[in-house]
Amino acid sequence: MSTTLAAGSGFDFTLAQQLTVIALCALTAFIAHMALAVFNDGVRPFLLDFIQGRTTRSATTAVSFGLSAGFIFGLGAPMALSTGVLNPWLLFLPTDILGLLSPKKWLAPILGGAWGAVVVFGLNGANNIAHDLPVDFLTAMQQMSTPILFLFTLFPVLAITKQFGRLRGAVAGVVEVALVVLTMKLWPNMFAGALAMAVGVLMLIGLAVAKDLRQRRADRAAGVVEEVPADDPMASLFSASAARLRRYLPLFMVLGAGVCVLAQMHVFGGGEATSFLIAKGQYAEAAQVDFYRVFGFIPLIATTALASGAYGIAGFTLVYPIGYLMPNPFLAAVVGALVFAVEVLALSWIGKVLGKLPSVRDSSEHLRSAIGDTLQLAILFGSLMAANAMGGGLGILIVGGLYLFNEAMGRPVVKMAAAPAAVIVGGVLLNLLYWLDLFTPVKG
């Protein structure tokens, strides 16, 4: 299966797509201003102090900017420019910041909408300029697709190894590689990692559920009874947070509808691997990849939402895969609204269930860690492939050097975003060297 994108992926949005992006950015900024939801999982725990008046809006904005800037400029923008597909880091992290920054409720949607307009009207110009340069680093960045798609396939294997040991991890690895080979042989037009990921995630969940069920049977046999104190402060906090989110259920339903419609338009991908699959028109495979990611984030999003009183802009991210598969935006809006309604109403129940399934909860942690590990390697390797494509050995020297310099400086740019950012900076430097007659672009 080819994983190379057609050169010159552009941003020729229709009017409906432009209006959807602008309206959704306005809505997400408004919701962030009210501290009802943010996209950045790292910011959400800080919102409890803001909601309860123990910290200021400016301090919370500073936290959001500090945790988000690297992902916006180092990952969101490069991924969008290299795939021609929008992503949540480019759309929703800035609206987190703008919404929290806004001193007035009415100003937040204006700032968010303005950012949406910058994205839909500005990206195409930047894309065209970059493709016209002597060193076309955006086309070179499409080299990232192969390592991202194939290495991402292994995240269930890493999670199983970390949680259940090397033997079971090795078995899962052999099964996944065999399924990738089988898929490439029998179904060459299908994303080769799709079936392997499905089996890997099912193996992980099956092992975790089996372990929890065995433990509960053992506890019952031993007469162990779990007691929850009547005045448990965490239970009280969780209940208050869930009630706060339920009060704004209609607003969350509008948000779910908007995110689902954007996904249905196929100009948006919810993850790194998904963006490349959407760009190649493989919507079913993209839905499958984002569906598996959900298992790694439900416990995190549910517990942080119950602890802070602020939800995720994309909820449990189920609206992504559902949106990709919807036949039209009207149905996507209805289904997206219903999905968000169920998620918000079920938060308390999900929190209680997770409390009774510690191994499943641990699996979520291991899944998220494994996703991060596989993507870090894939993005670094893909960025070096892009560097080689645009500048040969000199390109690798510059991009790899910038990445290592970032490491030596204590990672002012977050690790996940450092390599794509280095490709863009390296591309600019190679163009400058070309104009100084010190460099001849690599042909290919």
CSV table of C-alpha atoms in Angstrom, one decimal, residues 10-436:
chain,number,residue,atom,x,y,z
A,10,GLY,CA,-4.0,22.2,-0.6
A,11,PHE,CA,-6.6,23.9,1.5
A,12,ASP,CA,-9.4,24.7,-1.0
A,13,PHE,CA,-12.2,24.9,1.5
A,14,THR,CA,-15.8,25.2,0.3
A,15,LEU,CA,-17.9,28.0,1.9
A,16,ALA,CA,-19.7,25.5,4.1
A,17,GLN,CA,-16.4,24.2,5.4
A,18,GLN,CA,-15.0,27.7,6.0
A,19,LEU,CA,-18.2,28.7,7.9
A,20,THR,CA,-18.1,25.4,9.9
A,21,VAL,CA,-14.4,26.0,11.0
A,22,ILE,CA,-15.0,29.6,11.9
A,23,ALA,CA,-18.2,28.9,13.9
A,24,LEU,CA,-16.7,25.9,15.7
A,25,CYS,CA,-13.6,27.9,16.7
A,26,ALA,CA,-15.9,30.7,18.0
A,27,LEU,CA,-17.9,28.1,20.0
A,28,THR,CA,-14.9,26.4,21.5
A,29,ALA,CA,-13.4,29.7,22.5
A,30,PHE,CA,-16.7,30.7,24.2
A,31,ILE,CA,-16.8,27.3,26.0
A,32,ALA,CA,-13.2,27.7,27.1
A,33,HIS,CA,-13.9,31.2,28.4
A,34,MET,CA,-16.6,29.7,30.6
A,35,ALA,CA,-14.2,27.0,31.8
A,36,LEU,CA,-16.6,24.4,30.7
A,37,ALA,CA,-14.2,22.5,28.5
A,38,VAL,CA,-10.7,22.8,27.0
A,39,PHE,CA,-8.9,20.6,24.5
A,40,ASN,CA,-5.5,20.3,26.3
A,41,ASP,CA,-5.7,17.5,28.9
A,42,GLY,CA,-2.8,19.1,30.8
A,43,VAL,CA,-4.8,22.4,31.3
A,44,ARG,CA,-8.0,20.8,32.6
A,45,PRO,CA,-6.8,20.0,36.2
A,46,PHE,CA,-5.8,23.7,36.6
A,47,LEU,CA,-9.4,24.8,35.9
A,48,LEU,CA,-10.8,23.8,39.2
A,49,ASP,CA,-8.9,26.5,41.0
A,50,PHE,CA,-10.0,29.0,38.4
A,51,ILE,CA,-13.7,27.9,38.6
A,52,GLN,CA,-13.6,28.2,42.4
A,53,GLY,CA,-11.9,31.6,42.3
A,54,ARG,CA,-8.5,30.6,43.7
A,55,THR,CA,-6.6,31.7,40.7
A,56,THR,CA,-6.9,34.5,38.1
A,57,ARG,CA,-7.9,34.3,34.4
A,58,SER,CA,-4.5,35.6,33.3
A,59,ALA,CA,-2.6,32.9,35.4
A,60,THR,CA,-4.8,30.2,33.9
A,61,THR,CA,-4.2,31.6,30.4
A,62,ALA,CA,-0.4,31.6,31.0
A,63,VAL,CA,-0.6,27.9,32.0
A,64,SER,CA,-2.6,27.1,28.8
A,65,PHE,CA,-0.2,29.0,26.6
A,66,GLY,CA,2.8,27.3,28.2
A,67,LEU,CA,1.4,23.8,27.7
A,68,SER,CA,0.0,24.4,24.2
A,69,ALA,CA,2.3,26.7,22.2
A,70,GLY,CA,4.8,23.9,21.3
A,71,PHE,CA,2.0,21.7,20.0
A,72,ILE,CA,0.4,24.5,18.0
A,73,PHE,CA,3.5,25.6,16.1
A,74,GLY,CA,5.6,22.5,16.3
A,75,LEU,CA,2.9,19.8,15.5
A,76,GLY,CA,-0.4,21.3,14.6
A,77,ALA,CA,0.8,23.7,11.8
A,78,PRO,CA,3.4,21.4,10.3
A,79,MET,CA,1.0,18.4,10.2
A,80,ALA,CA,-1.7,20.6,8.6
A,81,LEU,CA,0.6,22.0,6.0
A,82,SER,CA,2.1,18.6,5.1
A,83,THR,CA,-1.2,16.7,4.8
A,84,GLY,CA,-3.7,19.4,3.7
A,85,VAL,CA,-5.9,18.3,6.6
A,86,LEU,CA,-6.8,20.3,9.7
A,87,ASN,CA,-6.2,18.9,13.2
A,88,PRO,CA,-7.2,19.6,16.8
A,89,TRP,CA,-3.8,21.1,17.8
A,90,LEU,CA,-4.2,23.8,15.2
A,91,LEU,CA,-7.8,24.6,15.8
A,92,PHE,CA,-8.6,23.9,19.5
A,93,LEU,CA,-5.4,24.6,21.4
A,94,PRO,CA,-5.4,28.3,20.2
A,95,THR,CA,-9.1,28.6,21.1
A,96,ASP,CA,-8.4,27.3,24.6
A,97,ILE,CA,-5.9,30.1,25.0
A,98,LEU,CA,-8.1,32.8,23.3
A,99,GLY,CA,-11.1,31.8,25.3
A,100,LEU,CA,-9.3,31.9,28.6
A,101,LEU,CA,-7.6,35.1,27.7
A,102,SER,CA,-10.8,37.0,26.8
A,103,PRO,CA,-11.9,39.3,29.7
A,104,LYS,CA,-15.5,39.4,28.4
A,105,LYS,CA,-17.9,36.6,27.5
A,106,TRP,CA,-18.9,38.3,24.2
A,107,LEU,CA,-15.3,38.8,23.1
A,108,ALA,CA,-14.3,35.1,23.4
A,109,PRO,CA,-16.3,33.9,20.3
A,110,ILE,CA,-15.1,36.9,18.3
A,111,LEU,CA,-11.5,36.0,19.0
A,112,GLY,CA,-12.1,32.3,18.4
A,113,GLY,CA,-13.9,33.0,15.1
A,114,ALA,CA,-11.1,35.3,14.0
A,115,TRP,CA,-8.6,32.4,14.6
A,116,GLY,CA,-10.8,30.1,12.5
A,117,ALA,CA,-10.8,32.7,9.7
A,118,VAL,CA,-7.0,32.9,9.9
A,119,VAL,CA,-6.8,29.2,9.5
A,120,VAL,CA,-9.2,28.8,6.6
A,121,PHE,CA,-8.0,31.9,4.6
A,122,GLY,CA,-4.3,32.0,5.6
A,123,LEU,CA,-3.2,28.3,5.3
A,124,ASN,CA,-3.7,28.1,1.5
A,125,GLY,CA,-1.5,31.1,0.9
A,126,ALA,CA,1.2,29.8,3.2
A,127,ASN,CA,0.9,26.4,1.5
A,128,ASN,CA,1.2,27.8,-2.0
A,129,ILE,CA,4.2,30.0,-1.1
A,130,ALA,CA,6.0,27.0,0.5
A,131,HIS,CA,5.4,24.8,-2.5
A,132,ASP,CA,6.8,27.4,-4.8
A,133,LEU,CA,10.1,27.6,-2.9
A,134,PRO,CA,13.3,26.0,-4.4
A,135,VAL,CA,13.4,23.6,-1.4
A,136,ASP,CA,9.8,22.4,-1.0
A,137,PHE,CA,9.9,21.3,2.6
A,138,LEU,CA,6.1,20.6,2.7
A,139,THR,CA,6.2,18.0,0.1
A,140,ALA,CA,9.3,16.5,1.8
A,141,MET,CA,7.3,16.3,5.1
A,142,GLN,CA,4.9,13.9,3.4
A,143,GLN,CA,7.7,11.4,4.0
A,144,MET,CA,6.5,11.3,7.6
A,145,SER,CA,3.4,9.4,6.6
A,146,THR,CA,5.0,5.9,6.3
A,147,PRO,CA,6.7,5.7,9.7
A,148,ILE,CA,3.8,7.3,11.5
A,149,LEU,CA,1.2,4.9,10.0
A,150,PHE,CA,3.2,1.7,10.4
A,151,LEU,CA,4.9,2.3,13.8
A,152,PHE,CA,1.6,3.6,15.3
A,153,THR,CA,0.3,0.1,14.6
A,154,LEU,CA,2.5,-1.3,17.4
A,155,PHE,CA,1.1,0.8,20.3
A,156,PRO,CA,-1.1,-2.1,21.6
A,157,VAL,CA,2.0,-4.3,21.7
A,158,LEU,CA,3.9,-1.8,23.8
A,159,ALA,CA,0.9,-1.4,26.1
A,160,ILE,CA,0.6,-5.2,26.6
A,161,THR,CA,4.3,-5.5,27.3
A,162,LYS,CA,4.3,-2.8,29.9
A,163,GLN,CA,1.3,-4.1,31.7
A,164,PHE,CA,1.4,-7.8,31.3
A,165,GLY,CA,5.0,-8.6,30.7
A,166,ARG,CA,7.4,-9.5,27.9
A,167,LEU,CA,6.0,-13.0,27.0
A,168,ARG,CA,2.5,-11.7,26.3
A,169,GLY,CA,3.9,-8.6,24.6
A,170,ALA,CA,6.1,-10.8,22.3
A,171,VAL,CA,3.0,-12.9,21.4
A,172,ALA,CA,1.0,-9.8,20.6
A,173,GLY,CA,3.9,-8.5,18.5
A,174,VAL,CA,4.2,-11.7,16.5
A,175,VAL,CA,0.4,-11.7,15.9
A,176,GLU,CA,0.4,-8.0,14.8
A,177,VAL,CA,3.3,-8.4,12.4
A,178,ALA,CA,1.7,-11.6,10.9
A,179,LEU,CA,-1.6,-9.7,10.5
A,180,VAL,CA,0.2,-6.8,8.8
A,181,VAL,CA,1.9,-9.1,6.3
A,182,LEU,CA,-1.4,-11.0,5.7
A,183,THR,CA,-3.3,-7.7,5.1
A,184,MET,CA,-0.7,-6.4,2.6
A,185,LYS,CA,-0.9,-9.7,0.8
A,186,LEU,CA,-4.7,-10.3,0.7
A,187,TRP,CA,-6.1,-6.7,0.9
A,188,PRO,CA,-3.5,-4.4,-0.7
A,189,ASN,CA,-5.9,-1.4,-0.8
A,190,MET,CA,-6.6,-1.6,2.9
A,191,PHE,CA,-4.4,0.2,5.5
A,192,ALA,CA,-2.1,-2.6,6.5
A,193,GLY,CA,-2.1,-1.9,10.2
A,194,ALA,CA,-5.9,-1.7,10.6
A,195,LEU,CA,-6.6,-5.4,11.4
A,196,ALA,CA,-3.4,-5.7,13.5
A,197,MET,CA,-4.4,-2.7,15.7
A,198,ALA,CA,-7.9,-4.1,16.2
A,199,VAL,CA,-6.6,-7.4,17.4
A,200,GLY,CA,-3.9,-5.8,19.6
A,201,VAL,CA,-6.4,-3.5,21.4
A,202,LEU,CA,-8.8,-6.4,21.9
A,203,MET,CA,-6.0,-8.5,23.4
A,204,LEU,CA,-5.1,-5.7,25.8
A,205,ILE,CA,-8.7,-5.1,26.9
A,206,GLY,CA,-9.3,-8.9,27.2
A,207,LEU,CA,-6.3,-9.4,29.4
A,208,ALA,CA,-7.2,-6.4,31.6
A,209,VAL,CA,-10.9,-7.4,32.1
A,210,ALA,CA,-9.9,-11.0,32.8
A,211,LYS,CA,-7.4,-9.9,35.5
A,212,ASP,CA,-10.1,-7.6,37.1
A,213,LEU,CA,-12.7,-10.4,37.1
A,214,ARG,CA,-10.2,-12.9,38.6
A,215,GLN,CA,-9.4,-10.3,41.4
A,216,ARG,CA,-13.1,-9.7,42.2
A,217,ARG,CA,-13.8,-13.4,42.4
A,218,ALA,CA,-10.8,-13.8,44.7
A,219,ASP,CA,-12.0,-10.9,46.9
A,220,ARG,CA,-15.5,-12.4,47.2
A,221,ALA,CA,-14.1,-15.8,48.1
A,222,ALA,CA,-12.0,-14.1,50.8
A,223,GLY,CA,-15.0,-12.1,52.1
A,224,VAL,CA,-13.4,-8.8,51.3
A,225,VAL,CA,-15.9,-5.9,51.1
A,226,GLU,CA,-15.0,-2.5,49.7
A,227,GLU,CA,-16.3,0.3,51.8
A,228,VAL,CA,-16.7,3.9,50.7
A,229,PRO,CA,-16.9,6.5,53.4
A,230,ALA,CA,-20.2,8.4,53.5
A,231,ASP,CA,-18.3,11.7,53.7
A,232,ASP,CA,-15.8,10.9,50.9
A,233,PRO,CA,-14.6,14.3,49.7
A,234,MET,CA,-13.7,13.0,46.2
A,235,ALA,CA,-17.2,11.6,45.8
A,236,SER,CA,-18.7,15.0,46.7
A,237,LEU,CA,-16.4,16.8,44.3
A,238,PHE,CA,-17.1,14.3,41.4
A,239,SER,CA,-20.9,14.8,42.0
A,240,ALA,CA,-20.7,18.6,42.0
A,241,SER,CA,-18.5,18.6,38.8
A,242,ALA,CA,-20.9,16.2,37.0
A,243,ALA,CA,-23.9,18.3,38.0
A,244,ARG,CA,-22.1,21.5,36.7
A,245,LEU,CA,-21.5,19.9,33.3
A,246,ARG,CA,-25.1,18.6,33.1
A,247,ARG,CA,-26.4,22.1,33.6
A,248,TYR,CA,-24.9,23.1,30.3
A,249,LEU,CA,-26.0,19.9,28.4
A,250,PRO,CA,-27.6,21.8,25.4
A,251,LEU,CA,-24.3,23.8,24.8
A,252,PHE,CA,-22.3,20.5,24.9
A,253,MET,CA,-24.7,19.0,22.4
A,254,VAL,CA,-24.1,21.9,20.0
A,255,LEU,CA,-20.4,21.4,20.5
A,256,GLY,CA,-20.7,17.6,19.8
A,257,ALA,CA,-22.7,18.4,16.6
A,258,GLY,CA,-20.1,20.9,15.4
A,259,VAL,CA,-17.1,18.6,15.9
A,260,CYS,CA,-18.9,15.7,14.3
A,261,VAL,CA,-19.8,17.8,11.3
A,262,LEU,CA,-16.3,19.0,10.8
A,263,ALA,CA,-15.0,15.4,10.9
A,264,GLN,CA,-17.7,14.4,8.4
A,265,MET,CA,-16.5,17.0,5.9
A,266,HIS,CA,-13.1,15.2,5.7
A,267,VAL,CA,-11.0,18.3,6.0
A,268,PHE,CA,-10.1,17.4,9.6
A,269,GLY,CA,-8.2,14.5,11.2
A,270,GLY,CA,-8.2,13.8,15.0
A,271,GLY,CA,-4.6,12.5,15.2
A,272,GLU,CA,-1.2,12.3,13.5
A,273,ALA,CA,-1.9,9.0,11.7
A,274,THR,CA,-5.5,9.9,11.0
A,275,SER,CA,-4.5,13.1,9.2
A,276,PHE,CA,-2.5,11.1,6.6
A,277,LEU,CA,-5.3,8.6,6.2
A,278,ILE,CA,-7.9,11.3,5.7
A,279,ALA,CA,-5.6,13.0,3.2
A,280,LYS,CA,-5.5,9.7,1.2
A,281,GLY,CA,-9.2,9.3,1.3
A,282,GLN,CA,-9.1,6.2,3.6
A,283,TYR,CA,-11.9,7.3,5.9
A,284,ALA,CA,-12.9,3.9,7.2
A,285,GLU,CA,-9.3,3.2,8.3
A,286,ALA,CA,-9.1,6.7,9.8
A,287,ALA,CA,-12.2,5.9,11.8
A,288,GLN,CA,-10.7,2.7,13.0
A,289,VAL,CA,-7.5,4.3,14.2
A,290,ASP,CA,-9.2,7.1,16.1
A,291,PHE,CA,-11.7,4.6,17.6
A,292,TYR,CA,-8.8,2.6,19.2
A,293,ARG,CA,-7.3,5.8,20.6
A,294,VAL,CA,-10.6,6.4,22.5
A,295,PHE,CA,-9.8,3.5,24.9
A,296,GLY,CA,-6.6,5.3,26.0
A,297,PHE,CA,-8.4,8.6,26.8
A,298,ILE,CA,-11.8,7.8,28.3
A,299,PRO,CA,-10.4,7.2,31.8
A,300,LEU,CA,-8.2,10.3,31.6
A,301,ILE,CA,-10.9,12.6,30.3
A,302,ALA,CA,-13.6,11.2,32.6
A,303,THR,CA,-11.5,11.5,35.8
A,304,THR,CA,-10.1,15.0,35.0
A,305,ALA,CA,-13.6,16.2,34.0
A,306,LEU,CA,-15.1,14.9,37.3
A,307,ALA,CA,-12.2,16.3,39.3
A,308,SER,CA,-12.2,19.8,37.7
A,309,GLY,CA,-15.7,20.4,36.4
A,310,ALA,CA,-14.4,21.0,32.9
A,311,TYR,CA,-14.9,18.6,30.0
A,312,GLY,CA,-12.9,17.9,26.8
A,313,ILE,CA,-13.6,20.0,23.7
A,314,ALA,CA,-13.8,16.7,21.7
A,315,GLY,CA,-15.3,14.8,24.6
A,316,PHE,CA,-14.1,11.2,24.6
A,317,THR,CA,-13.2,11.8,20.9
A,318,LEU,CA,-15.8,9.3,19.8
A,319,VAL,CA,-17.3,12.0,17.5
A,320,TYR,CA,-14.2,11.8,15.3
A,321,PRO,CA,-14.6,8.3,14.0
A,322,ILE,CA,-18.3,8.6,13.9
A,323,GLY,CA,-18.1,11.8,11.9
A,324,TYR,CA,-15.7,10.3,9.3
A,325,LEU,CA,-18.3,7.6,8.5
A,326,MET,CA,-21.4,9.7,8.4
A,327,PRO,CA,-23.0,10.1,4.9
A,328,ASN,CA,-24.0,13.8,5.3
A,329,PRO,CA,-23.4,16.7,7.7
A,330,PHE,CA,-27.0,16.8,8.9
A,331,LEU,CA,-27.0,13.3,10.2
A,332,ALA,CA,-23.5,13.9,11.6
A,333,ALA,CA,-24.9,16.9,13.6
A,334,VAL,CA,-27.7,14.9,15.1
A,335,VAL,CA,-25.5,11.9,16.0
A,336,GLY,CA,-22.7,14.1,17.3
A,337,ALA,CA,-25.1,16.0,19.6
A,338,LEU,CA,-26.6,12.7,20.9
A,339,VAL,CA,-23.1,11.2,21.5
A,340,PHE,CA,-22.1,14.2,23.6
A,341,ALA,CA,-25.4,14.1,25.5
A,342,VAL,CA,-24.7,10.4,26.4
A,343,GLU,CA,-21.1,11.2,27.4
A,344,VAL,CA,-22.0,14.1,29.7
A,345,LEU,CA,-24.9,12.3,31.3
A,346,ALA,CA,-22.8,9.1,31.8
A,347,LEU,CA,-19.8,10.7,33.4
A,348,SER,CA,-20.6,9.8,37.0
A,349,TRP,CA,-21.4,6.2,36.1
A,350,ILE,CA,-18.2,5.9,34.1
A,351,GLY,CA,-16.2,7.2,37.0
A,352,LYS,CA,-17.8,4.6,39.3
A,353,VAL,CA,-17.2,1.8,36.8
A,354,LEU,CA,-13.5,2.8,36.4
A,355,GLY,CA,-13.2,2.7,40.1
A,356,LYS,CA,-14.1,-1.0,40.1
A,357,LEU,CA,-11.9,-2.0,37.2
A,358,PRO,CA,-8.3,-0.9,38.2
A,359,SER,CA,-6.6,-3.0,35.5
A,360,VAL,CA,-8.7,-1.5,32.7
A,361,ARG,CA,-7.9,1.9,34.1
A,362,ASP,CA,-4.2,1.0,34.1
A,363,SER,CA,-4.5,-0.2,30.5
A,364,SER,CA,-5.7,3.3,29.6
A,365,GLU,CA,-2.5,4.7,31.1
A,366,HIS,CA,-0.3,2.2,29.3
A,367,LEU,CA,-2.2,2.8,26.0
A,368,ARG,CA,-1.6,6.6,26.2
A,369,SER,CA,2.1,6.1,27.1
A,370,ALA,CA,2.5,3.6,24.2
A,371,ILE,CA,0.8,5.9,21.7
A,372,GLY,CA,3.2,8.7,22.8
A,373,ASP,CA,6.3,6.4,22.5
A,374,THR,CA,5.4,5.1,19.1
A,375,LEU,CA,4.5,8.5,17.7
A,376,GLN,CA,7.7,10.1,19.1
A,377,LEU,CA,9.9,7.6,17.3
A,378,ALA,CA,7.8,7.7,14.1
A,379,ILE,CA,7.7,11.5,14.0
A,380,LEU,CA,11.5,11.8,14.6
A,381,PHE,CA,12.3,9.1,12.0
A,382,GLY,CA,9.8,10.6,9.5
A,383,SER,CA,11.3,14.1,10.1
A,384,LEU,CA,14.8,12.8,9.3
A,385,MET,CA,13.4,11.2,6.1
A,386,ALA,CA,11.9,14.5,5.2
A,387,ALA,CA,15.3,16.2,5.9
A,388,ASN,CA,17.0,13.7,3.6
A,389,ALA,CA,14.4,14.3,0.9
A,390,MET,CA,14.8,18.1,0.9
A,391,GLY,CA,18.5,18.4,1.7
A,392,GLY,CA,20.4,15.1,1.7
A,393,GLY,CA,23.1,14.9,4.3
A,394,LEU,CA,23.0,18.6,4.9
A,395,GLY,CA,19.3,18.4,5.6
A,396,ILE,CA,19.8,15.6,8.1
A,397,LEU,CA,22.6,17.6,9.8
A,398,ILE,CA,20.4,20.7,10.2
A,399,VAL,CA,17.2,19.0,11.2
A,400,GLY,CA,18.9,16.4,13.5
A,401,GLY,CA,21.1,19.1,14.9
A,402,LEU,CA,18.1,21.4,15.8
A,403,TYR,CA,16.4,18.4,17.4
A,404,LEU,CA,19.5,17.6,19.5
A,405,PHE,CA,20.0,21.2,20.4
A,406,ASN,CA,16.4,21.3,21.7
A,407,GLU,CA,17.1,18.3,23.8
A,408,ALA,CA,20.3,19.8,25.2
A,409,MET,CA,18.4,23.1,26.0
A,410,GLY,CA,16.0,21.2,28.2
A,411,ARG,CA,13.2,20.9,25.5
A,412,PRO,CA,11.9,24.4,25.2
A,413,VAL,CA,9.8,22.8,22.3
A,414,VAL,CA,8.0,19.7,23.5
A,415,LYS,CA,9.6,16.5,22.3
A,416,MET,CA,6.7,15.4,20.1
A,417,ALA,CA,6.7,18.7,18.2
A,418,ALA,CA,10.5,19.4,18.1
A,419,ALA,CA,11.3,17.3,15.0
A,420,PRO,CA,8.5,18.7,12.7
A,421,ALA,CA,9.4,22.2,13.8
A,422,ALA,CA,13.0,21.4,13.0
A,423,VAL,CA,12.0,20.4,9.4
A,424,ILE,CA,10.3,23.7,8.8
A,425,VAL,CA,13.2,25.7,10.2
A,426,GLY,CA,15.6,23.5,8.3
A,427,GLY,CA,13.6,24.1,5.1
A,428,VAL,CA,13.8,27.8,5.6
A,429,LEU,CA,17.6,27.7,6.2
A,430,LEU,CA,18.1,25.5,3.1
A,431,ASN,CA,16.2,28.0,1.0
A,432,LEU,CA,18.4,30.8,2.4
A,433,LEU,CA,21.5,28.8,1.5
A,434,TYR,CA,20.1,28.3,-2.0
A,435,TRP,CA,19.6,32.0,-2.5
A,436,LEU,CA,23.2,32.6,-1.2
